[in-house]
Coordinates of C-alpha atoms and ligand atoms in Angstrom, one line a residue:
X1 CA 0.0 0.0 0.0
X2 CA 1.5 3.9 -1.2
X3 CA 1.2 6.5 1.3
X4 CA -1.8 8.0 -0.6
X5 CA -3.3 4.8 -0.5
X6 CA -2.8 4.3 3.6
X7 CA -4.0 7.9 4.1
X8 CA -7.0 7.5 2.0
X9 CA -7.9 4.1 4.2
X10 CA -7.3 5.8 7.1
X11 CA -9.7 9.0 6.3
X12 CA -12.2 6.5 5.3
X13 CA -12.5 4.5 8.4
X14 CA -12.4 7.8 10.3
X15 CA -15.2 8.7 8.7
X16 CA -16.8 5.6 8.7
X17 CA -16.5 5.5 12.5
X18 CA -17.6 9.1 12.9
X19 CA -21.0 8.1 10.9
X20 CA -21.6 4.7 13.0
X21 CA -21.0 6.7 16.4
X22 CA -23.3 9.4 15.0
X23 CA -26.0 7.0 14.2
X24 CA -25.5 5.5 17.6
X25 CA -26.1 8.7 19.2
X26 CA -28.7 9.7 16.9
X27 CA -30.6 6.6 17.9
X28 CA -30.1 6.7 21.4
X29 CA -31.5 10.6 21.7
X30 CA -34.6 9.3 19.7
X31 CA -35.4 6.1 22.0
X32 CA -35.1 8.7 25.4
X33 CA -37.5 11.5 23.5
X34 CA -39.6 8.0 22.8
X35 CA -39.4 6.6 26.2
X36 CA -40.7 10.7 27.1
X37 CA -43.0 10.7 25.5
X38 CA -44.8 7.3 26.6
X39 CA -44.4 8.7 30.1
X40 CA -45.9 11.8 29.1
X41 CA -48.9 9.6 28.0
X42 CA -48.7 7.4 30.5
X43 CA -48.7 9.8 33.3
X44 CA -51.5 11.9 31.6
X45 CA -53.2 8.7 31.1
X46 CA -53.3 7.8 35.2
X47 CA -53.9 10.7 35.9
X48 CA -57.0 10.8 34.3
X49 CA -58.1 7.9 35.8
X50 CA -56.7 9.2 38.9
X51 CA -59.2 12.1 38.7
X52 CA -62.2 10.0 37.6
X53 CA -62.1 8.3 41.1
X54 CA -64.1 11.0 42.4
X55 CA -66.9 10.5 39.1
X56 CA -67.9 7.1 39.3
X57 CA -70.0 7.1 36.2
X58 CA -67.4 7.7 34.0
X59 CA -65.5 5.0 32.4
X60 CA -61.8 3.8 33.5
X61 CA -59.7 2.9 30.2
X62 CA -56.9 0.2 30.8
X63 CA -53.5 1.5 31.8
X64 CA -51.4 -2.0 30.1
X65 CA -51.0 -0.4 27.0
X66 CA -48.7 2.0 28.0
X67 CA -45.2 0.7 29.0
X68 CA -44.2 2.9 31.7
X69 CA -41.6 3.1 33.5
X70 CA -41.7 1.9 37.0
X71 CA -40.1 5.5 37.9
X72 CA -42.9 7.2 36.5
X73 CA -45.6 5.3 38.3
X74 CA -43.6 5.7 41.4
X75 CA -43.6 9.7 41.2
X76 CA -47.1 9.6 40.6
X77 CA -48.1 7.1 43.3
X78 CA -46.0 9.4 46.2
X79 CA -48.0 12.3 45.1
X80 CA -51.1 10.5 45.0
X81 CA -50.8 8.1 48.3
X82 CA -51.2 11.2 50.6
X83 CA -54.0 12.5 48.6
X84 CA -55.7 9.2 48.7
X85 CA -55.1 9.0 52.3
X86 CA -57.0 12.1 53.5
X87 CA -59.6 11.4 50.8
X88 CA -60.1 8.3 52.7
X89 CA -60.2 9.3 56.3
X90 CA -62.4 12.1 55.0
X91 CA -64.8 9.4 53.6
X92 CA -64.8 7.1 57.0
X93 CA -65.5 10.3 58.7
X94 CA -68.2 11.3 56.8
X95 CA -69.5 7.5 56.7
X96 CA -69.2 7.9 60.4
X97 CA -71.0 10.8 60.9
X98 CA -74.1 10.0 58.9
X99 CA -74.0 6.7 60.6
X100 CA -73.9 8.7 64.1
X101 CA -77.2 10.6 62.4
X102 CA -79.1 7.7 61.3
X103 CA -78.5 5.7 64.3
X104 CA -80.0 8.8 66.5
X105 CA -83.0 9.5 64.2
X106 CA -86.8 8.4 66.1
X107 CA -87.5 7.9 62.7
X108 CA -86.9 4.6 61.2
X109 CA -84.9 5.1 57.8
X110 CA -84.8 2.5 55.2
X111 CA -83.6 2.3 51.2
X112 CA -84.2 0.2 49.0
X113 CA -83.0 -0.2 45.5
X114 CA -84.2 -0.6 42.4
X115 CA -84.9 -4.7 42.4
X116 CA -86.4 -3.6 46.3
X117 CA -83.5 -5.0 48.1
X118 CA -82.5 -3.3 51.5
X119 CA -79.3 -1.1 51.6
X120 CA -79.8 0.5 54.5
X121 CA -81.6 0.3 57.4
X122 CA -81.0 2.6 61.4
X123 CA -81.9 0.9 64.1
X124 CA -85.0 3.0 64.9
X125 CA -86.3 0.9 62.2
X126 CA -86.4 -2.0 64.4
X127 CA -89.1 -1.6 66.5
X128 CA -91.7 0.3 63.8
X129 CA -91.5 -2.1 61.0
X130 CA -89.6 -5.3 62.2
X131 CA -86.9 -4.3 59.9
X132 CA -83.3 -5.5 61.7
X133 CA -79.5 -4.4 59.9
X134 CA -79.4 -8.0 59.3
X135 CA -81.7 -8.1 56.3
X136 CA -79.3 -6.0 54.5
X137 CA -79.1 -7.6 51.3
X138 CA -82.1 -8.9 51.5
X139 CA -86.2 -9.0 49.5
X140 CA -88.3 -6.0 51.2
X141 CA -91.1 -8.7 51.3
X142 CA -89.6 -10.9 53.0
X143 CA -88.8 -8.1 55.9
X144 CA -92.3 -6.2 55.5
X145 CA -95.2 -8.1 56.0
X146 CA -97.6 -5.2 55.6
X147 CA -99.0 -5.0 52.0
X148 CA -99.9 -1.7 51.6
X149 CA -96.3 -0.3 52.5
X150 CA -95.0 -2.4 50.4
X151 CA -97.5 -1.7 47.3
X152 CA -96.7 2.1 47.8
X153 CA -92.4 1.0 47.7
X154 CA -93.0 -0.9 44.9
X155 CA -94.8 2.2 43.1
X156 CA -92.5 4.4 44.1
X157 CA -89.7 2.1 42.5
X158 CA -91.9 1.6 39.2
X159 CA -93.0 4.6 38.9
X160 CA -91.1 7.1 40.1
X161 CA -93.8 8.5 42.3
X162 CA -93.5 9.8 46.0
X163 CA -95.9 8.8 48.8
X164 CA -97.0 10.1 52.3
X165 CA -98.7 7.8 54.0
X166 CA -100.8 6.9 57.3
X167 CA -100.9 3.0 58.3
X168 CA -102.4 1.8 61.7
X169 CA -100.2 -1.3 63.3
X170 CA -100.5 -3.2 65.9
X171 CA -97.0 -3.0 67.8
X172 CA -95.7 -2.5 71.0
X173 CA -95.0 1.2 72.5
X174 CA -92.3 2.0 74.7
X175 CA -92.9 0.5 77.8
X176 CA -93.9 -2.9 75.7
X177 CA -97.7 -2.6 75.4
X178 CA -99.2 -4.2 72.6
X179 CA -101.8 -1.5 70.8
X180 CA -102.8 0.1 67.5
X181 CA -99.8 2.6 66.3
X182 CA -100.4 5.1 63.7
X183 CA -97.1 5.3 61.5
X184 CA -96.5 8.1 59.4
X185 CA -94.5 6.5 56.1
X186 CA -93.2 8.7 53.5
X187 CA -91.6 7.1 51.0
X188 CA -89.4 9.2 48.2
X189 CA -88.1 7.8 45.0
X190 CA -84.0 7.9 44.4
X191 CA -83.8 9.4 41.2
X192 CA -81.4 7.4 38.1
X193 CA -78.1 9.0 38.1
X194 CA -76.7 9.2 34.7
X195 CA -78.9 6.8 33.8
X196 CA -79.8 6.5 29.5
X197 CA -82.7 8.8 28.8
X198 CA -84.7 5.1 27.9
X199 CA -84.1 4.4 31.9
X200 CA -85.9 7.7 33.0
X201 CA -88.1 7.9 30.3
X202 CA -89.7 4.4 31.4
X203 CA -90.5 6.2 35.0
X204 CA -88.1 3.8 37.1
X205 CA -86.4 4.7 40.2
X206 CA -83.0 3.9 41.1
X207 CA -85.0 2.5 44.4
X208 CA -86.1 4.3 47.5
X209 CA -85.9 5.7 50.5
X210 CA -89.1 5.0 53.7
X211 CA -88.8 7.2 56.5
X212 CA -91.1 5.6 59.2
X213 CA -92.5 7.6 62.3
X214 CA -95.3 6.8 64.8
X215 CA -97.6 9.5 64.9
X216 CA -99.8 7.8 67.6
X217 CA -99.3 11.1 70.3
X218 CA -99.1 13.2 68.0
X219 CA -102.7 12.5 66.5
X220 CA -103.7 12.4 70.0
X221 CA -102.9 15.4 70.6
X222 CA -104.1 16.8 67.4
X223 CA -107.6 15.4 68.3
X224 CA -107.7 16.3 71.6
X225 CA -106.9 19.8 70.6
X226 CA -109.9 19.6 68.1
X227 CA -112.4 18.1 70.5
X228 CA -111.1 21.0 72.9
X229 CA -111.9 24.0 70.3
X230 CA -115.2 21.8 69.7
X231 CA -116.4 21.2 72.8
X232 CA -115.3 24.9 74.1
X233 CA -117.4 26.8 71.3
X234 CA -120.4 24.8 72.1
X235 CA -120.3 25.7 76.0
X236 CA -119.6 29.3 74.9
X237 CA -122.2 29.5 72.7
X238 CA -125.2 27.7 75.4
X239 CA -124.9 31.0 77.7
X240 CA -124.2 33.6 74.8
X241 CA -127.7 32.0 72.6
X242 CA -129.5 32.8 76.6
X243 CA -127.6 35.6 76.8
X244 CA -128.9 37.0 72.9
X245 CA -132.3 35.6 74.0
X246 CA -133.3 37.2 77.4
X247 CA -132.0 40.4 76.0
X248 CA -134.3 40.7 72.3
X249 CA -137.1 39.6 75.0
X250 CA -136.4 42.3 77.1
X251 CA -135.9 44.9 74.3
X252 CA -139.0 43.3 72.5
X253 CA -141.8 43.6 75.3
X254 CA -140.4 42.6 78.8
X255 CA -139.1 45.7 79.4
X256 CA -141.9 47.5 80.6
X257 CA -143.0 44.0 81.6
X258 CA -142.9 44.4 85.7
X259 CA -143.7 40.1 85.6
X260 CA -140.9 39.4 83.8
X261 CA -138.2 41.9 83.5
X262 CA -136.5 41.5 86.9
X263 CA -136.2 37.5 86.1
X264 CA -135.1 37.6 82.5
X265 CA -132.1 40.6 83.8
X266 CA -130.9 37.9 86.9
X267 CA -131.0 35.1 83.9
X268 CA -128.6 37.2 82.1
X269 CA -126.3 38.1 84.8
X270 CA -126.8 33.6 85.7
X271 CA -125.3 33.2 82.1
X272 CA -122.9 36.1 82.3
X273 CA -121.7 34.3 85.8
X274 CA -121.4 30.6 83.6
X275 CA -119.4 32.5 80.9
X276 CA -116.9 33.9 83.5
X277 CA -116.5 30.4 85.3
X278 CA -115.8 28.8 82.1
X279 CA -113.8 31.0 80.6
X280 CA -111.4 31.5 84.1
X281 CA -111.6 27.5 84.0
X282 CA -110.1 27.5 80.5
X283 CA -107.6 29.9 80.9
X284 CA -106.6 27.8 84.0
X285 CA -106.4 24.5 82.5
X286 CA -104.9 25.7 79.6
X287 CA -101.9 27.5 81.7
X288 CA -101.6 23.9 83.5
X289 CA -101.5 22.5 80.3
X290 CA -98.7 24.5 78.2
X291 CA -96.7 23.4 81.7
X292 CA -95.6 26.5 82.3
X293 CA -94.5 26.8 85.8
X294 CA -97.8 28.0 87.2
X295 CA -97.0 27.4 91.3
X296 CA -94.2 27.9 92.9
X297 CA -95.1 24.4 95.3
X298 CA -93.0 25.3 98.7
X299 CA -93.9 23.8 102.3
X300 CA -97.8 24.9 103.4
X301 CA -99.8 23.8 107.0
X302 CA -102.1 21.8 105.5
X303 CA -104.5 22.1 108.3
X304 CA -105.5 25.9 108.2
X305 CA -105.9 25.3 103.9
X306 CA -108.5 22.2 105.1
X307 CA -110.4 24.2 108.3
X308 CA -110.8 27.4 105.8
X309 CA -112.3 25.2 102.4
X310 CA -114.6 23.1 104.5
X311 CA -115.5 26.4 106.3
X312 CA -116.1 28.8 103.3
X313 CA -119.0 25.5 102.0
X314 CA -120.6 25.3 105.3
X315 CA -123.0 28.0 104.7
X316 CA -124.4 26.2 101.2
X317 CA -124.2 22.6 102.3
X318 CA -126.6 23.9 105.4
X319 CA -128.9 25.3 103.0
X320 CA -129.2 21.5 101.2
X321 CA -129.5 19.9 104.9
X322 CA -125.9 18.2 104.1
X323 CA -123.5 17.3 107.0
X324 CA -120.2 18.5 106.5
X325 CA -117.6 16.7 108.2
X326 CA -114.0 17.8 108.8
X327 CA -112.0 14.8 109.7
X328 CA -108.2 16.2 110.2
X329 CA -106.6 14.6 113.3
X330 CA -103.4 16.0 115.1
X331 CA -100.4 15.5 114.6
X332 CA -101.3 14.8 110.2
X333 CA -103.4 18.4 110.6
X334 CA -100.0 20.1 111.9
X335 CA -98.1 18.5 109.0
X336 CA -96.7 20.5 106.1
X337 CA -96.7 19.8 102.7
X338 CA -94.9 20.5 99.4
X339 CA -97.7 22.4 97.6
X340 CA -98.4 26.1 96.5
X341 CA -101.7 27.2 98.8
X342 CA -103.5 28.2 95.8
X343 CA -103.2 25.0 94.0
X344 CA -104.3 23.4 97.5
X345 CA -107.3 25.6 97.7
X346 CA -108.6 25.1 93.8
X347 CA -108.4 21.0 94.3
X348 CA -110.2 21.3 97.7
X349 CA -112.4 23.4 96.3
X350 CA -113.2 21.6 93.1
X351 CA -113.5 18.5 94.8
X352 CA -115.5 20.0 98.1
X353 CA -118.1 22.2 95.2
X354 CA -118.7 19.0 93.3
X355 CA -119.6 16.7 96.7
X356 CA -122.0 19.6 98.1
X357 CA -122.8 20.1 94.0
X358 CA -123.7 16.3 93.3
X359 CA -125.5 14.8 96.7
X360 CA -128.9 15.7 97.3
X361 CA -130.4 17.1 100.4
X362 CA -129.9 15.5 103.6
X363 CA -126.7 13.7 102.3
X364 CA -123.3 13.8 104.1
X365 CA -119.8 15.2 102.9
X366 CA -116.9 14.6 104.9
X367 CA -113.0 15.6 104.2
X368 CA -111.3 13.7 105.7
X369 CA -106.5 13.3 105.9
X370 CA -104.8 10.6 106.9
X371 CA -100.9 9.7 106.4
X372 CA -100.5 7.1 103.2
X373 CA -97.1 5.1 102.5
X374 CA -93.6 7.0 104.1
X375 CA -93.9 10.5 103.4
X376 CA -96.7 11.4 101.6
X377 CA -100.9 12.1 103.0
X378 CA -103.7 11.2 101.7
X379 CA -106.6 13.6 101.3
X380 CA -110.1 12.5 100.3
X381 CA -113.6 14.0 100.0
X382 CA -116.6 11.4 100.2
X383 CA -120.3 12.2 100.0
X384 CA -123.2 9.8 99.7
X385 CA -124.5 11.1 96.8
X386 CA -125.5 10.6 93.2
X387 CA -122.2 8.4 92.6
X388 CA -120.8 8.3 89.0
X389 CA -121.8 4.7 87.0
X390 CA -118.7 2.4 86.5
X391 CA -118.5 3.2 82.7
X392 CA -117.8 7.1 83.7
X393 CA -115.3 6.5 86.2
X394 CA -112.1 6.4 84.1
X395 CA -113.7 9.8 82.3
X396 CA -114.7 11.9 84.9
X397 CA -110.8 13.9 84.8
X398 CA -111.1 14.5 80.7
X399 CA -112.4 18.2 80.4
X400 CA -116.0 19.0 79.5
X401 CA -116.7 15.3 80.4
X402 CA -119.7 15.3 82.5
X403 CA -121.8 11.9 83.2
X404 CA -125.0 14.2 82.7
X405 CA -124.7 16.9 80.7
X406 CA -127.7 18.3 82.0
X407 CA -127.3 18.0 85.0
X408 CA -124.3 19.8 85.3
X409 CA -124.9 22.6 83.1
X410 CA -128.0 23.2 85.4
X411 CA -126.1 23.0 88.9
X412 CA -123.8 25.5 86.9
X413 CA -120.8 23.1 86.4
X414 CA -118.5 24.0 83.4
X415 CA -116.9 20.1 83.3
X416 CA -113.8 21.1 83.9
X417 CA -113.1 21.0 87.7
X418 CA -112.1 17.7 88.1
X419 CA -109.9 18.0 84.5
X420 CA -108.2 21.0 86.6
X421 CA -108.1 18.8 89.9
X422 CA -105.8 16.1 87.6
X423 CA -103.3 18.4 86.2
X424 CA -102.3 20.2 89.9
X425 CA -102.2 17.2 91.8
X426 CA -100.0 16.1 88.9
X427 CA -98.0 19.7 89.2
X428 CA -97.5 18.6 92.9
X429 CA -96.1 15.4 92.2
X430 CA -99.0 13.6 93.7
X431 CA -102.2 11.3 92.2
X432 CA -105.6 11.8 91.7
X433 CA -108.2 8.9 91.8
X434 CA -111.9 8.4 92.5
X435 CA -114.0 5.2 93.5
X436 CA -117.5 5.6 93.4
X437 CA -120.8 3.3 93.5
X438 CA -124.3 4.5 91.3
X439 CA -126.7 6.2 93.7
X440 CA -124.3 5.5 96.9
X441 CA -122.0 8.2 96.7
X442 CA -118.6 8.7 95.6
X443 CA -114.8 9.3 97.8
X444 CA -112.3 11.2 95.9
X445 CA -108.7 10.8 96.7
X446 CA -105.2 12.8 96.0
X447 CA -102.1 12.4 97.9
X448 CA -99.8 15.2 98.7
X449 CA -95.5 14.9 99.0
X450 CA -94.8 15.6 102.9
X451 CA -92.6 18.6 103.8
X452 CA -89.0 18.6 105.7
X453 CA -88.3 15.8 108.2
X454 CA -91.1 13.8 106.9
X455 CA -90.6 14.3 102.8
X456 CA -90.8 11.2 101.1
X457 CA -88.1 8.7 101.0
X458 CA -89.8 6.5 98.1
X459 CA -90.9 7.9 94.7
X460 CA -94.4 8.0 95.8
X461 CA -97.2 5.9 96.2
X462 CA -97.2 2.3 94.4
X463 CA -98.8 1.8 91.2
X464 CA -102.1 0.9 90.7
X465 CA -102.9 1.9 94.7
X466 CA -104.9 5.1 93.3
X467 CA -107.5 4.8 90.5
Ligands
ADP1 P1 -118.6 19.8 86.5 O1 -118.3 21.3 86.4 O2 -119.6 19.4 85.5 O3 -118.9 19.4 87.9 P2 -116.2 18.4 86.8 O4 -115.0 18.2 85.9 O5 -116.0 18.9 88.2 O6 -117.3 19.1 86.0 O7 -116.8 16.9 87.0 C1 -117.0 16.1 85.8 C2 -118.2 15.2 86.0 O8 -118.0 14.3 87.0 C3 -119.4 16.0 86.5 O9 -120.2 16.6 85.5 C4 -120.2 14.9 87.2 O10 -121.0 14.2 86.2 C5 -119.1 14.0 87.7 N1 -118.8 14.2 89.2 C6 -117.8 14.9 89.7 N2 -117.8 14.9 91.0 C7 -118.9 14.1 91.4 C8 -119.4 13.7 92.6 N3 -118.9 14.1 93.8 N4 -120.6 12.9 92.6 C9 -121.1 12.5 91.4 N5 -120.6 12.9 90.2 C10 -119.5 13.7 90.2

């Protein structure tokens, strides 16, 4: 090989080296902006799906066809593992705290979903429908045995449609009486979420949710409310209609009427006398019955309170021929109880009107106190009397309930004494009862919490000891 020759060769393969190392290089700069680029998708890619975590109805491609790099899924996962971590304990608590709400709701709470299995059920629902967490998972007919509820879930499932109502049951209350409860169910459709328009445009829910209530006070309440408003326009009206009449009389022709005038004017005043009594009676009754604190009940001689009630009826139960009897014997007389005066002298007198009111001339009355159980007395007023039929007994203490309407009206009773009676003796802490035989007279009782030294040491009187 010449010089030229040699030099030439050598050139060449210098060259031919510089091209294959370029190549190489070339090629190696292109597979790292490939392998960036995959990451780039890949990491866009999870991220995405990432994100969608938080929208559950939107679809979750496959990560496998990317080739990622380990590194890649790594930086993503350290950011992401925190995030995921308080997202998580936020979820428990939250999951806690509606669990905390449902399990303290009166109301039982139930859902179903669309096929009517149970999904969720508080305890509360227990004791309305029979419905226990257990059945989670479960048919709601096979939990419910009551058709009509479960007609009106299956609607509301079919159809979409919301339903309030009112279903008597026979279950046990609190204290574990069997009766007739009124349950209040309102059941609301759970509307399809992302569902195809053909889903929602067929009416079908997602499922539903029953809240369950008993409504059994409450609709007592209502009606006794009702009858109240009732039965207290009609006794306001029975005085205001003699009132109206006795007054176009007078104005008419008994005016100048010297026979007639003088009565029909002492009518009016009568039923102007009626109207106050039943409308102070009202008032009363209804301030005992908002429970506002209506007596301050301190420690009060119950034997002046007794000496001055029986005193202030002596004069009228003379004038019927009745023997009234004070029957207070020392040391009980000298004993003090826990009970505002004025509360003491509206039962006594109630109770002491009613006797003198009810038993006909030549009867007896006698009021009588004696100790009962460790700390408490016993007061009772007895007569001999019209007495009150058996059926009336367990009546007599609702307001405006009189045994004879008549009767009452015309003795100028407003039938609500004894109602009054009930609610102080209840104020007191004490209990009312009443035992009675037709046409032999009748003995009511009340008990009153001793004072000091003497105070109760049990709750009170036993059950059942007191009608
Ligand atoms: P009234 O104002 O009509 O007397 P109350 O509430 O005091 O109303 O009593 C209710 C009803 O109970 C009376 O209408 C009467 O029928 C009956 N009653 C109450 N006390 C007696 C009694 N001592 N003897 C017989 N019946 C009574």
């Amino acid at each position: 090989m010449t010089a030229t020759e040699f030099v030439h060769f050598w050139i060449g393969s210098l060259i031919g080296g510089l091209a294959v190392g370029f190549l190489w290089l070339a090629s190696r700069r292109l597979d790292i902006l490939r392998k960036r680029r995959q990451n780039i998708d890949f990491r866009r890619a999870l991220w995405t799906n990432l994100e969608r975590l938080h929208a559950p109805d939107t679809p979750l491609p496959s990560l496998r066809r990317h080739k990622a790099e380990m590194e890649a899924i790594a930086a993503i996962l350290d950011e992401w593992l925190p995030r995921l971590r308080a997202d998580h304990a936020d979820t428990i608590r939250q999951l806690r705290q509606m669990r905390i709400v449902l399990d303290s709701m009166t109301e039982g709470v139930l859902a179903i979903d669309d096929r009517m299995r149970l999904i969720l059920a508080n305890p509360a629902a227990a004791p309305l429908l029979g419905v226990e967490q257990e059945g989670l998972g479960r048919l709601l007919p096979e939990l419910i045995r009551h058709s009509s509820i479960l007609e009106y879930a299956h609607d509301a499932v079919e159809r979409c449609r919301p339903h309030e109502v009112e279903i008597p049951l026979n279950l046990r209350d609190a204290i574990g009486r069997l009766g007739v409860r009124i349950l209040e169910v309102r059941i609301t459709p759970i509307r399809p979420r992302g569902e195809s328009a053909a889903v929602i445009a067929s009416g079908r829910a997602a499922g539903a949710v029953l809240v369950v209530q008993d409504v059994t006070e409450l609709r007592r309440l209502e009606r006794l409310r009702q009858d109240f408003v009732t039965n207290a326009s009609h006794e306001l009206k029975t005085p205001l209609a003699s009132i109206k009449l006795y007054a176009e009389s007078l104005l008419d022709w008994a005016l100048e009427d010297p026979g007639h005038n003088r009565a029909f004017v002492e009518r009016i005043e009568e039923q102007a006398d009626r109207l106050t009594n039943l409308v102070s009676d009202m008032l009363a009754l209804s301030k005992l019955e908002s429970g506002s604190d209506v007596y301050r009940h301190v420690p009060t001689a119950i034997g002046p309170i007794l000496r001055s009630r029986v005193a202030s009826y002596r004069d009228r139960a003379e004038a019927k021929g009745i023997d009234l009897q004070l029957i207070a014997d020392d040391p009980v007389s000298d004993s003090k109880v826990v009970a505002a005066e004025e509360a003491l002298r509206q039962i006594l007198d109630n109770l002491i009107d009613n006797a003198v009111k009810y038993t006909p001339e030549g009867g007896h009355v006698e009021v009588a106190v004696l100790p009962y159980n460790v700390g408490w007395l016993e007061v009772t007023v007895s007569d001999s009397g019209l007495g009150i039929p058996r059926a009336d007994l367990e009546r007599v203490f609702e307001r405006f309930y009189r045994v004879d309407k008549a009767r009452s009206r015309e003795l100028g009773g407003t039938g609500l004494g004894l109602a009054i009676v009930k609610h102080m003796v209840a104020g007191i802490g004490g209990e009312v009862g009443v035992e009675s035989q037709e046409g032999h007279g009748s003995r009511f009782r009340f008990t009153l919490p001793l004072a000091g030294e003497s105070a109760p040491v049990a709750a009170g009187p036993e059950e059942g000891q007191l009608r």
